[in-house]
PDB file of C-alpha atoms (C1' of nucleotides) in Angstrom:
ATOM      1  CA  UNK A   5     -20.106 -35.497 -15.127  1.00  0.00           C
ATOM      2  CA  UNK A   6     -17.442 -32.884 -15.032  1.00  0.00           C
ATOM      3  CA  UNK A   7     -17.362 -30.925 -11.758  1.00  0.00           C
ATOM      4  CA  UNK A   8     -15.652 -27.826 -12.440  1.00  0.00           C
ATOM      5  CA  UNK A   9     -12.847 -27.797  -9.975  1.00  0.00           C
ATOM      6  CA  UNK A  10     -13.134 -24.565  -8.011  1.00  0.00           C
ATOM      7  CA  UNK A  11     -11.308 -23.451  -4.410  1.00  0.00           C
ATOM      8  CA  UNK A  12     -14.117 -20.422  -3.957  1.00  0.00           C
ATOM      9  CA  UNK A  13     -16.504 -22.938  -2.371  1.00  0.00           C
ATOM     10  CA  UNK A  14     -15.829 -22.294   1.290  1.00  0.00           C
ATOM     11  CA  UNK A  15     -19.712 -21.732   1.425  1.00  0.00           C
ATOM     12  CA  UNK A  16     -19.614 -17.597   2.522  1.00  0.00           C
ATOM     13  CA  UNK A  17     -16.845 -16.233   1.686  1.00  0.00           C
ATOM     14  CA  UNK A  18     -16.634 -12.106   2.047  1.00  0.00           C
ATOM     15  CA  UNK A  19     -14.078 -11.079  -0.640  1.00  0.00           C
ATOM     16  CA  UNK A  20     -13.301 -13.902  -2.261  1.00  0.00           C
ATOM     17  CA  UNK A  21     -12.229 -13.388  -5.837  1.00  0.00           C
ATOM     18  CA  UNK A  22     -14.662 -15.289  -7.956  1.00  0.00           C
ATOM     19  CA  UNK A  23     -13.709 -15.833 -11.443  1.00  0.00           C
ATOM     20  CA  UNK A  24     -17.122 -13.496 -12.593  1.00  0.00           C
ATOM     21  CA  UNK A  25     -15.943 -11.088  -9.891  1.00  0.00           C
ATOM     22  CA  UNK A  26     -12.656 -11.181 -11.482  1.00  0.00           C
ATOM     23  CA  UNK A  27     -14.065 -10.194 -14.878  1.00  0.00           C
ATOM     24  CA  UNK A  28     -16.192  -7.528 -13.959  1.00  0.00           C
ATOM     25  CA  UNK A  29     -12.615  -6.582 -12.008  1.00  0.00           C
ATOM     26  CA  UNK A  30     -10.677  -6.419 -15.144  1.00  0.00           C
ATOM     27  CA  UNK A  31     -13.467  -4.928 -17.367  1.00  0.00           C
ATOM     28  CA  UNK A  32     -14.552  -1.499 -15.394  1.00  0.00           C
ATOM     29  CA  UNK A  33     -10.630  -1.493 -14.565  1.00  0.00           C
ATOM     30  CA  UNK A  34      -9.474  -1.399 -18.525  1.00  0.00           C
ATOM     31  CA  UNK A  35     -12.608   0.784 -19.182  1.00  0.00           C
ATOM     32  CA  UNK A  36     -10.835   3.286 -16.741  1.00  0.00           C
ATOM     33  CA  UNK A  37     -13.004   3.459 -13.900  1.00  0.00           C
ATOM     34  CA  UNK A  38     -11.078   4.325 -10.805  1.00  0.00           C
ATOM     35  CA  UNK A  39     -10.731   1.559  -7.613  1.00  0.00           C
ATOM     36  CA  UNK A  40     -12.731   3.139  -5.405  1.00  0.00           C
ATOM     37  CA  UNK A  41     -15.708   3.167  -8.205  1.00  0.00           C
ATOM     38  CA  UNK A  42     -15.147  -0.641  -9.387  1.00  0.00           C
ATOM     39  CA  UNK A  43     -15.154  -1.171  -5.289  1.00  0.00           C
ATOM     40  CA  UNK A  44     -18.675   0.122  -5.175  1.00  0.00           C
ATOM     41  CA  UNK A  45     -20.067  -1.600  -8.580  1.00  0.00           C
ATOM     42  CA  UNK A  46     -18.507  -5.355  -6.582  1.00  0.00           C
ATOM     43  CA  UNK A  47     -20.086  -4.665  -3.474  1.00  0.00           C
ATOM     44  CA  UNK A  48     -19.719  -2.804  -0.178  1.00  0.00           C
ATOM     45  CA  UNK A  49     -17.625  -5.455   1.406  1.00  0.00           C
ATOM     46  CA  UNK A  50     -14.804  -4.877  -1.158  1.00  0.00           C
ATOM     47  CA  UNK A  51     -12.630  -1.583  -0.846  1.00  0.00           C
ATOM     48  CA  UNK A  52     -10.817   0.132  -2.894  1.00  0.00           C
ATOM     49  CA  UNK A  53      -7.637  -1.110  -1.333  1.00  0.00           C
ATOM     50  CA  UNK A  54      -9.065  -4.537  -2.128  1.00  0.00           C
ATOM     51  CA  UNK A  55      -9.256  -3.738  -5.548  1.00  0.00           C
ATOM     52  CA  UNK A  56      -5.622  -1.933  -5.729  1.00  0.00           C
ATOM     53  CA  UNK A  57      -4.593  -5.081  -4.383  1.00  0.00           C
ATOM     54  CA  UNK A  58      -6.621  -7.337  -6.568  1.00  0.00           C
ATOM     55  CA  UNK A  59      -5.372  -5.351  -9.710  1.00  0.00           C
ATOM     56  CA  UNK A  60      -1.899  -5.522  -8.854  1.00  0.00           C
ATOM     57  CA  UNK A  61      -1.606  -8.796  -8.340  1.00  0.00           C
ATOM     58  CA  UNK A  62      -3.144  -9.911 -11.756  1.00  0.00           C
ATOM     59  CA  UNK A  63      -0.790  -7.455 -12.700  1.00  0.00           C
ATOM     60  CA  UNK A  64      -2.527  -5.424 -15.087  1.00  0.00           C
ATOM     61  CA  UNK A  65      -2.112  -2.184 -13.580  1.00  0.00           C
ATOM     62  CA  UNK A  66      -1.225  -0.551 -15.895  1.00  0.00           C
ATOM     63  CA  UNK A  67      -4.294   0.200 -18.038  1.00  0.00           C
ATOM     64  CA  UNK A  68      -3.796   2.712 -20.381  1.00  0.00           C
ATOM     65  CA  UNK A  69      -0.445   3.856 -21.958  1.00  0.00           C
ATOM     66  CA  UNK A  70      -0.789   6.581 -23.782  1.00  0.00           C
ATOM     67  CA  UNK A  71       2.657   7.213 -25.073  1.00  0.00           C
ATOM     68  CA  UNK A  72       5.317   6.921 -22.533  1.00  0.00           C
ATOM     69  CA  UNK A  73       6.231   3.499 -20.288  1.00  0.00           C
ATOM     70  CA  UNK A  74       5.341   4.967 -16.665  1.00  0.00           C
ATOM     71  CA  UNK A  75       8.461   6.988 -14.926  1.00  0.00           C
ATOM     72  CA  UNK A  76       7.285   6.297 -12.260  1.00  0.00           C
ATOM     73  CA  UNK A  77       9.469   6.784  -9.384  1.00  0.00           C
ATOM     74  CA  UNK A  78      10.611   3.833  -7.934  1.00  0.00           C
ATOM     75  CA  UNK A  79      11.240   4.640  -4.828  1.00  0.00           C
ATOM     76  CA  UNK A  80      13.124   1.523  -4.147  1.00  0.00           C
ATOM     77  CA  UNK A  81      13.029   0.085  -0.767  1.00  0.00           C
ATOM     78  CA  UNK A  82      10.493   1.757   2.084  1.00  0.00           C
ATOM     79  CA  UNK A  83      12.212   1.704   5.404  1.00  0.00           C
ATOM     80  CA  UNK A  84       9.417  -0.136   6.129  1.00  0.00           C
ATOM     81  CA  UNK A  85       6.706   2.691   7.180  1.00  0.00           C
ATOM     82  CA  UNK A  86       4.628  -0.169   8.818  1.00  0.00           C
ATOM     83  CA  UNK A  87       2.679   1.555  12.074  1.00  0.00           C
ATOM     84  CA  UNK A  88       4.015   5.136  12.353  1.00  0.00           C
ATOM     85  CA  UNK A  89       3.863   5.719  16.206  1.00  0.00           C
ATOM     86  CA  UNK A  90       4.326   9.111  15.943  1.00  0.00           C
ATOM     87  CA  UNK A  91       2.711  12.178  13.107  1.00  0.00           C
ATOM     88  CA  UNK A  92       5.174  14.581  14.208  1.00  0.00           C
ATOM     89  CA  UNK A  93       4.132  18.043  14.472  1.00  0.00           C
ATOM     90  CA  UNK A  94       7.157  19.416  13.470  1.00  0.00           C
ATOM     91  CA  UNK A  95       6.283  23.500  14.105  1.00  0.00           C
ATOM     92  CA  UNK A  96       8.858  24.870  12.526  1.00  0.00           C
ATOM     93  CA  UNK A  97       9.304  28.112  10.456  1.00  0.00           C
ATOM     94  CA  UNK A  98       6.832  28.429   7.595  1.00  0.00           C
ATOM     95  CA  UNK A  99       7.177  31.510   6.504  1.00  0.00           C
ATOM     96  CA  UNK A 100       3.480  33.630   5.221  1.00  0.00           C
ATOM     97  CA  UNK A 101       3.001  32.935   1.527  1.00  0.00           C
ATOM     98  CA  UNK A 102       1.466  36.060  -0.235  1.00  0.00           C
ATOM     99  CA  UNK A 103      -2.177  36.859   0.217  1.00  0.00           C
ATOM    100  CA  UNK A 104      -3.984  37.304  -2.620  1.00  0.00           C
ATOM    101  CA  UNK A 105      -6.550  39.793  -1.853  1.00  0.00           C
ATOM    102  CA  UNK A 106      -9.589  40.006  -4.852  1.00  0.00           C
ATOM    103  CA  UNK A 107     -11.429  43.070  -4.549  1.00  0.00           C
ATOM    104  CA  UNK A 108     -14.430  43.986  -6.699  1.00  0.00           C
ATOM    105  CA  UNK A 109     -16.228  46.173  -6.591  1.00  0.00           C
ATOM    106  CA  UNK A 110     -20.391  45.659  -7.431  1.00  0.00           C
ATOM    107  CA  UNK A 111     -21.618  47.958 -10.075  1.00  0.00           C
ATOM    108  CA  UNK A 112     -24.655  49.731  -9.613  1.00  0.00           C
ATOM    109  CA  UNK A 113     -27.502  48.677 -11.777  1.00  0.00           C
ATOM    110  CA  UNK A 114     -29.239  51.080 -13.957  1.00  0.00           C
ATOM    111  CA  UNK A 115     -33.439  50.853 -12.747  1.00  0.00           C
ATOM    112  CA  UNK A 116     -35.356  52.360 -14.159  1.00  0.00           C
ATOM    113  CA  UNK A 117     -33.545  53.893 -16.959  1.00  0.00           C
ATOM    114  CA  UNK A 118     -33.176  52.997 -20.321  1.00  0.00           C
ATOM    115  CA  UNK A 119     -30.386  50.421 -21.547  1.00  0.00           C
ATOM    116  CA  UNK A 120     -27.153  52.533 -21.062  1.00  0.00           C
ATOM    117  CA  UNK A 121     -24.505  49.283 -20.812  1.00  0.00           C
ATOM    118  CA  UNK A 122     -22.721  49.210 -17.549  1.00  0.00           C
ATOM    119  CA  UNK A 123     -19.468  50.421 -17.603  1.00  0.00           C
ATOM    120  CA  UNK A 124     -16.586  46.867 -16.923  1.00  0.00           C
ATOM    121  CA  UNK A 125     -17.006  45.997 -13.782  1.00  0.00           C
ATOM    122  CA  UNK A 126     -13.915  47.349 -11.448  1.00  0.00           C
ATOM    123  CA  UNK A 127     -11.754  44.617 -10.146  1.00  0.00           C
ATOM    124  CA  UNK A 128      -8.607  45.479  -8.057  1.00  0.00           C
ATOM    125  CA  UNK A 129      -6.445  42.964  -7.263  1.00  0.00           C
ATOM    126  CA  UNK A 130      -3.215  43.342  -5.224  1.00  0.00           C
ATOM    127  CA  UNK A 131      -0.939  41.400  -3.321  1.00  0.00           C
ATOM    128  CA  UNK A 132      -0.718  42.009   0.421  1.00  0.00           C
ATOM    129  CA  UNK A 133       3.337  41.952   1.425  1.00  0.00           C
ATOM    130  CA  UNK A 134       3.655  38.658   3.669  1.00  0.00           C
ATOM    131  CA  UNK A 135       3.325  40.393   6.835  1.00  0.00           C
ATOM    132  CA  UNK A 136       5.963  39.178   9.523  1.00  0.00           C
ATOM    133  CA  UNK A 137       3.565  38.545  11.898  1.00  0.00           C
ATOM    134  CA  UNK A 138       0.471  36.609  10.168  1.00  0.00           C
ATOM    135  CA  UNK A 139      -1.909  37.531  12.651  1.00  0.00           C
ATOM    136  CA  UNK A 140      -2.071  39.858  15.729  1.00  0.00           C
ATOM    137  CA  UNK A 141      -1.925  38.111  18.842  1.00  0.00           C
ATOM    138  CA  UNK A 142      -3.384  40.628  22.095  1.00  0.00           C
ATOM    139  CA  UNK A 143      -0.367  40.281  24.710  1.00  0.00           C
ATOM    140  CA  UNK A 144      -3.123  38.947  27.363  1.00  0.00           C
ATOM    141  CA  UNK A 145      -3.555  36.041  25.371  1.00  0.00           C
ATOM    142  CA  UNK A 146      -0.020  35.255  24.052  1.00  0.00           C
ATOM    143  CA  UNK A 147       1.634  32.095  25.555  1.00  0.00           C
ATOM    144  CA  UNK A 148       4.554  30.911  26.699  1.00  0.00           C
ATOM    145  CA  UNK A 149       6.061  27.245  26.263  1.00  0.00           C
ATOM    146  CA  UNK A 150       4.908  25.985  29.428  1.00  0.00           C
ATOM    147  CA  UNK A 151       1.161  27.444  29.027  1.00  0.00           C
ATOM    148  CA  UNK A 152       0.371  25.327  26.023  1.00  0.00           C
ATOM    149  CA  UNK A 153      -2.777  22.512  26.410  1.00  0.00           C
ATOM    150  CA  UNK A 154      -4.446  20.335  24.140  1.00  0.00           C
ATOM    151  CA  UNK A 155      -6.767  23.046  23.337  1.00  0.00           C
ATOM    152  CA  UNK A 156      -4.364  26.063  22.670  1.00  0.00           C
ATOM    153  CA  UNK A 157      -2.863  26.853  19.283  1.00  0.00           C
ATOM    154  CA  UNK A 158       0.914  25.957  19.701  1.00  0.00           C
ATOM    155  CA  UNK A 159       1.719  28.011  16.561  1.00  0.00           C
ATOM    156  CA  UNK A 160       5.301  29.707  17.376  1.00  0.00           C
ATOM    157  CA  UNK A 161       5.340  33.415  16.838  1.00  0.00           C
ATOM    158  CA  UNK A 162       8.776  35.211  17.152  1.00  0.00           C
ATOM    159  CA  UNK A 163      12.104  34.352  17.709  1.00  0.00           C
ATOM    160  CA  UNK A 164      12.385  32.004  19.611  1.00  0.00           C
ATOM    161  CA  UNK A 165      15.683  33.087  21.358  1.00  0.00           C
ATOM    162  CA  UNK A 166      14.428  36.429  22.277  1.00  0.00           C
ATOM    163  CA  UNK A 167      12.223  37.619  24.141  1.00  0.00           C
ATOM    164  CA  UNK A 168       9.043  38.422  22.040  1.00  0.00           C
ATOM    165  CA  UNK A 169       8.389  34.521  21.532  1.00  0.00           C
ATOM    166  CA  UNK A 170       5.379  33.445  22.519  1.00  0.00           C
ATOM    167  CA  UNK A 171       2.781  30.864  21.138  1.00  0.00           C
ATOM    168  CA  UNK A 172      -0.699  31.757  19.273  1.00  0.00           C
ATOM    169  CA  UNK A 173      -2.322  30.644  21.870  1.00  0.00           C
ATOM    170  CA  UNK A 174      -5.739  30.260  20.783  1.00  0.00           C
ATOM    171  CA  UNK A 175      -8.402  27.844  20.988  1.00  0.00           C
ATOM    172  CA  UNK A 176      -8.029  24.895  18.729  1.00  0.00           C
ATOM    173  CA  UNK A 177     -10.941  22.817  17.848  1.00  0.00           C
ATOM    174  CA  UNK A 178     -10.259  19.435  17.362  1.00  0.00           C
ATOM    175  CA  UNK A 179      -7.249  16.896  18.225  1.00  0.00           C
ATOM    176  CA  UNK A 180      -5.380  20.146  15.837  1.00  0.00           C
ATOM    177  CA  UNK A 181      -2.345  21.358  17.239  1.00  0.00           C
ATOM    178  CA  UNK A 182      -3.137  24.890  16.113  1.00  0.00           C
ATOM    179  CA  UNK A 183      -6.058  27.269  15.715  1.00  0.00           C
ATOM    180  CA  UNK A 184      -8.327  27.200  12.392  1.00  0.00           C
ATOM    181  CA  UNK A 185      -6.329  29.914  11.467  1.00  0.00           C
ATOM    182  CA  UNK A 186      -2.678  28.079  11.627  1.00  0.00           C
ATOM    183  CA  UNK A 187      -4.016  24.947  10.739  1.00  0.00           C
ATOM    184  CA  UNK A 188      -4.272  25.887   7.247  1.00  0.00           C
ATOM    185  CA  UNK A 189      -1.333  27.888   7.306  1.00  0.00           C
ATOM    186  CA  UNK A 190       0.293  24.260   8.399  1.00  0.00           C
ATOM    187  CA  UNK A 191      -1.166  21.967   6.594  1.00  0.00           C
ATOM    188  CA  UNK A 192      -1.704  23.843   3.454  1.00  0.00           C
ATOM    189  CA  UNK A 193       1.252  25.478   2.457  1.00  0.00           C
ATOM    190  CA  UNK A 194       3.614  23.964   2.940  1.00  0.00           C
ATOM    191  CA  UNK A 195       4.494  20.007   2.993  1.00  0.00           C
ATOM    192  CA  UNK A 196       1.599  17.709   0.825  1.00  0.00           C
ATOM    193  CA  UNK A 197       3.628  18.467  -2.598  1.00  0.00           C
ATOM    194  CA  UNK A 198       6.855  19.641  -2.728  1.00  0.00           C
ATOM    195  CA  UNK A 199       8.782  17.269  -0.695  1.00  0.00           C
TER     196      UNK A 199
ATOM    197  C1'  DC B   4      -9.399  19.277   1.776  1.00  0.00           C
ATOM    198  C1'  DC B   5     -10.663  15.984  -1.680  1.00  0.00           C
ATOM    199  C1'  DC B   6      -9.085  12.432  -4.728  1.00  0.00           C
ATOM    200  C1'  DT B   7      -6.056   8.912  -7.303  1.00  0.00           C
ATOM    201  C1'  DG B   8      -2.961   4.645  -7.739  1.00  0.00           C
ATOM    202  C1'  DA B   9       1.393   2.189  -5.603  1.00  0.00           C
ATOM    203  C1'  DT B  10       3.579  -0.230  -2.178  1.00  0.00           C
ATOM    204  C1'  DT B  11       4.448  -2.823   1.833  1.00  0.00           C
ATOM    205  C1'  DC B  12       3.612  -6.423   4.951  1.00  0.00           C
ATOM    206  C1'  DG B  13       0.828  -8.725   8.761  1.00  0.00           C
ATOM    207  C1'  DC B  14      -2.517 -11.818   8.419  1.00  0.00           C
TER     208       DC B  14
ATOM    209  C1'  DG C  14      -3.663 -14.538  -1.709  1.00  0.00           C
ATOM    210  C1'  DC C  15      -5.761 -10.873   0.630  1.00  0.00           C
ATOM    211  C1'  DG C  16      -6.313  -6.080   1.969  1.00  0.00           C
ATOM    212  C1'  DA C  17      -5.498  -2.370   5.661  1.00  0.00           C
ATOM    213  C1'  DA C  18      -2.256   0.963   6.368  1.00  0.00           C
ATOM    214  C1'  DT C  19       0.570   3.796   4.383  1.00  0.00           C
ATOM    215  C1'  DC C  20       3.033   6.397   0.892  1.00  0.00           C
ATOM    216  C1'  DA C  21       3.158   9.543  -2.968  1.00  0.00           C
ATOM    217  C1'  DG C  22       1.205  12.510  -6.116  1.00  0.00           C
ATOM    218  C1'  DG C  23      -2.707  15.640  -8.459  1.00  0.00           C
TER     219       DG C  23
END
DNA sequence: CCCTGATTCGC
DNA sequence: GCGAATCAGG
């Protein structure tokens, strides 16, 4: 009798790699289906991470090479990023990118009378200057440094060494350090790409 | 915001 | 070896 030598048989096992697990691994990753769908297809118990991690270390990653050999950046040694205590909420200038304000306007249609093709529909598109002041703050609700919560917008507006600085102020929903209004100005502009 | 893969490192 | 947390980019 030949007993197939195998280390997967610690009875019930979550993740463990079994050699058929393996396969299907390396088949729906060369067919190009992304980690997080090959995670679903093995199971819930396996994430996507597991199956980053799975791929890497059988070290086919790489999966389809079109023409060039991956540039990708290697970014060398991490300072080891390992529990970041702190997210930062660096408020700091970020200037108003341009508005782009899409105005059309709805033609009328013709009822009632015959054919006669609508004239091209009107669109007017401009760009609104990047106002200094992104939104108009009422002076009773501006505040100051030391007025700032958990549940106000700490947006800066002003100068902050004169005397017309003063914070949004407004009600922010969730653990957000700003109002719905800044917190896409913050996290949308600026930062994600462009580092 | 969503998503993707890549990397690191405690377990 | 494993994979969560994180990074980095689209």
């Amino acid at each position: 009798m030949k007993d197939s030598v195998l280390t997967i048989d610690s009875g019930a096992q979550s993740a463990g790699w079994s050699e058929d697990r393996v396969e299907l691994l390396k088949k729906l990753w060369m067919e190009g289906l992304s980690a997080s769908q090959i995670a679903g297809e093995l199971g819930q118990g396996v994430t996507r991470n597991a199956v980053i991690g799975k791929v890497h270390r059988l070290k086919l990653s790489a999966r389809a090479k079109p023409t060039n050999s991956t540039p990708r950046a290697r970014p060398a040694a991490r300072p080891a990023p390992r529990r970041v205590a702190s997210p930062t909420a660096s408020i700091g200038s970020t200037m108003a990118g341009m508005n782009k304000v899409r105005a059309s306007v709805s033609r009328p249609q013709s009822i009632g009378a015959t054919a006669l093709a609508v004239s091209n529909d009107v669109e007017v598109q401009m760009y609104v200057a990047p106002v200094a002041a992104e939104i108009f703050i009422p002076e009773d609700k501006r505040l100051s440094l030391l007025q700032l919560n958990e549940h106000t917008c700490k947006w800066p507006i002003g100068d902050p060494l004169t005397k017309d600085f003063y914070f949004c102020g407004q009600h922010s929903q969730d653990s957000t350090p700003y109002c719905e209004f800044h917190s896409r100005r913050a996290y949308h502009q600026v930062d994600k790409k462009r580092r």
